[in-house]
Coordinates of C-alpha atoms in Angstrom, one line a residue:
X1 CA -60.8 6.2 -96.3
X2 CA -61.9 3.0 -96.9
X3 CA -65.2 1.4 -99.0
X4 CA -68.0 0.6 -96.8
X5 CA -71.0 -1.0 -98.9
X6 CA -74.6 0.5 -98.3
X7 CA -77.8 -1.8 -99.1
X8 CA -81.4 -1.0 -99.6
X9 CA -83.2 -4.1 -98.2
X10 CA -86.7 -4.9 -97.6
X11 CA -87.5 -4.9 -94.0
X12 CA -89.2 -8.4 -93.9
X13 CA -88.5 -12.1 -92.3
X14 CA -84.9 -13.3 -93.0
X15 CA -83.9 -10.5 -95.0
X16 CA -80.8 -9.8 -92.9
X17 CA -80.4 -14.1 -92.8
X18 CA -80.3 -14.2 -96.5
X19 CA -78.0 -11.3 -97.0
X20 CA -75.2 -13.1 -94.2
X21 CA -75.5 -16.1 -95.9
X22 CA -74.6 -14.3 -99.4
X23 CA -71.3 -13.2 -97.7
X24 CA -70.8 -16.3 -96.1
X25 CA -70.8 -18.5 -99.2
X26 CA -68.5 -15.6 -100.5
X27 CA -66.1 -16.3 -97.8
X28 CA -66.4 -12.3 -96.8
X29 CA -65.8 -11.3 -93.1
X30 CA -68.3 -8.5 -91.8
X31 CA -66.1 -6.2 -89.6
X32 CA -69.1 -4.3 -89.1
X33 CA -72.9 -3.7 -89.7
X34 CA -75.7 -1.5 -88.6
X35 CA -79.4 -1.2 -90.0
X36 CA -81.4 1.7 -90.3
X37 CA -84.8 1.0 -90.9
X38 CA -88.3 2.4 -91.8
X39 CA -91.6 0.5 -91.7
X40 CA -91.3 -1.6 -95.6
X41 CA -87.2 -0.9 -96.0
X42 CA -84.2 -0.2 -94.5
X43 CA -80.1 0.5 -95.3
X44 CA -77.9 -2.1 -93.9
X45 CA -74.2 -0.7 -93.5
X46 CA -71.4 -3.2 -93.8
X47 CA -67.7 -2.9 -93.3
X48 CA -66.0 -6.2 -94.7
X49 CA -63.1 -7.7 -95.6
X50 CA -63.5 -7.0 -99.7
X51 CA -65.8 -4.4 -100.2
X52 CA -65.6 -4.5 -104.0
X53 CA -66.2 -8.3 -104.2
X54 CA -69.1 -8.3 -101.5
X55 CA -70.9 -5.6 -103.1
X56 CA -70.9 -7.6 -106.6
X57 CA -71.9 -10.8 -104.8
X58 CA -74.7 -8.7 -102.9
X59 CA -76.2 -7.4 -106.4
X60 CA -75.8 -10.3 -108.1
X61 CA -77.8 -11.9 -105.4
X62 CA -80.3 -8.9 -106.3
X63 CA -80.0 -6.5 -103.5
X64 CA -79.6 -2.6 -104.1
X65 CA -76.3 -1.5 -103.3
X66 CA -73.5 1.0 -103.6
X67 CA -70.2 1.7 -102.2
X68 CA -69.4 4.8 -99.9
X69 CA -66.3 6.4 -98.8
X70 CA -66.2 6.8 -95.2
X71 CA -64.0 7.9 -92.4
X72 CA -62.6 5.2 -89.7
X73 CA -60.8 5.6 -86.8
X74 CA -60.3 4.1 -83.9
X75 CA -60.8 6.3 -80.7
X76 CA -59.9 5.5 -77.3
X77 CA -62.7 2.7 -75.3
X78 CA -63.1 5.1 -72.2
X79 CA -65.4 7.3 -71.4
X80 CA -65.2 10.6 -73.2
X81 CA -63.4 9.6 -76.4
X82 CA -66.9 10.1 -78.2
X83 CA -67.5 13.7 -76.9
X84 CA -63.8 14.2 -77.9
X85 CA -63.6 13.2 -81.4
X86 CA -67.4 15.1 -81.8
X87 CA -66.2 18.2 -80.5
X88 CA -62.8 18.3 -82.9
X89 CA -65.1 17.6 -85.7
X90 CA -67.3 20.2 -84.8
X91 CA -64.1 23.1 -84.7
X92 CA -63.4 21.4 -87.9
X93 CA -66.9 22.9 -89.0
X94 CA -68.5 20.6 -90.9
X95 CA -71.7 18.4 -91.0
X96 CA -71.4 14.3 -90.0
X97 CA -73.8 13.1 -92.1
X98 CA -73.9 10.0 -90.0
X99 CA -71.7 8.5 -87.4
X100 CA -71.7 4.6 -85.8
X101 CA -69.0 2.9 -82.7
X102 CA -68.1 -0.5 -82.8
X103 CA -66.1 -2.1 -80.6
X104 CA -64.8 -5.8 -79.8
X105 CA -63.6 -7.0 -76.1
X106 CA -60.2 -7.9 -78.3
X107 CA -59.2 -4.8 -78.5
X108 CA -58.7 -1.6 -76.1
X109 CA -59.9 1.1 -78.8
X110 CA -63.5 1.1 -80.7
X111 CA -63.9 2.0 -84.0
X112 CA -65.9 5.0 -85.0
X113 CA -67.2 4.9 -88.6
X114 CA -68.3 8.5 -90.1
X115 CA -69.5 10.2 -92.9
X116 CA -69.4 13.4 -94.1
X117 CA -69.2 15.4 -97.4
X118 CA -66.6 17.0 -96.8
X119 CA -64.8 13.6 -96.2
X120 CA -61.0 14.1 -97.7
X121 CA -60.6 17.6 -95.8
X122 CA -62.4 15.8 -92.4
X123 CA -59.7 13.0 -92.5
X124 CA -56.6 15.8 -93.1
X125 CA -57.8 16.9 -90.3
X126 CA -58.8 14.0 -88.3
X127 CA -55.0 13.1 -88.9
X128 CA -53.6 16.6 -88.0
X129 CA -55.2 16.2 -84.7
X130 CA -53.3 12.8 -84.0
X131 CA -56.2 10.4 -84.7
X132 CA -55.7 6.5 -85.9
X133 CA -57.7 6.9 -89.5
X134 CA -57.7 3.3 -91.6

């Protein structure tokens, strides 16, 4: 498991500019991020490099935000691997509550990013089945 931090941001110009620039001055690498947004907010999802110290920079900057366990992987960059991994999951029977891929052209795997309620028993068995959980 590791700590990714969730923030509630307004969806406005240079929200997302303002928020970088926090970690930045905080010397924190973003591994990864992904927005979900509606029309006045949205959740930004970050994986860094110090979870703990970027989510106190974040809210002491004034942004909403809260740490989540979550599931990640890394699964093969071919074609497939997705459908894979979803379909061991699913014989697993639990829910995904949601579910992002990144990848870099570094590196031959990508790294799926999940999260589920049921998230200690879905990494056992995530493991079990030979997977590459961080």
């Amino acid at each position: 498991m590791i700590k990714q931090i969730s923030i509630f941001a307004e969806n406005q110009k240079g929200t997302m500019l303002k928020m970088t620039g926090v970690l930045v001055d905080a010397n924190i690498n973003m591994y990864s991020l992904i927005t979900n947004d509606s029309a006045e907010f949205g959740i930004v999802r970050i994986l860094t490099s110090d979870s703990e110290k970027a989510a106190r920079v974040l809210q002491e900057a004034g942004y909403l935000c809260h740490l989540d366990d979550v599931i990640a992987l890394e699964i093969s960059d071919a074609p497939g691997s997705l459908h894979h991994l979803l379909r061991d999951i699913h014989y697993s029977n639990v829910n995904i509550d949601y579910l992002y891929v990144t990848n870099s052209s570094h590196v031959e795997t990508a790294l799926a990013v999940l999260h589920t309620p049921d998230i200690t028993e879905v990494e056992l068995f995530l493991k079990y089945k030979g997977y590459k959980v961080l």
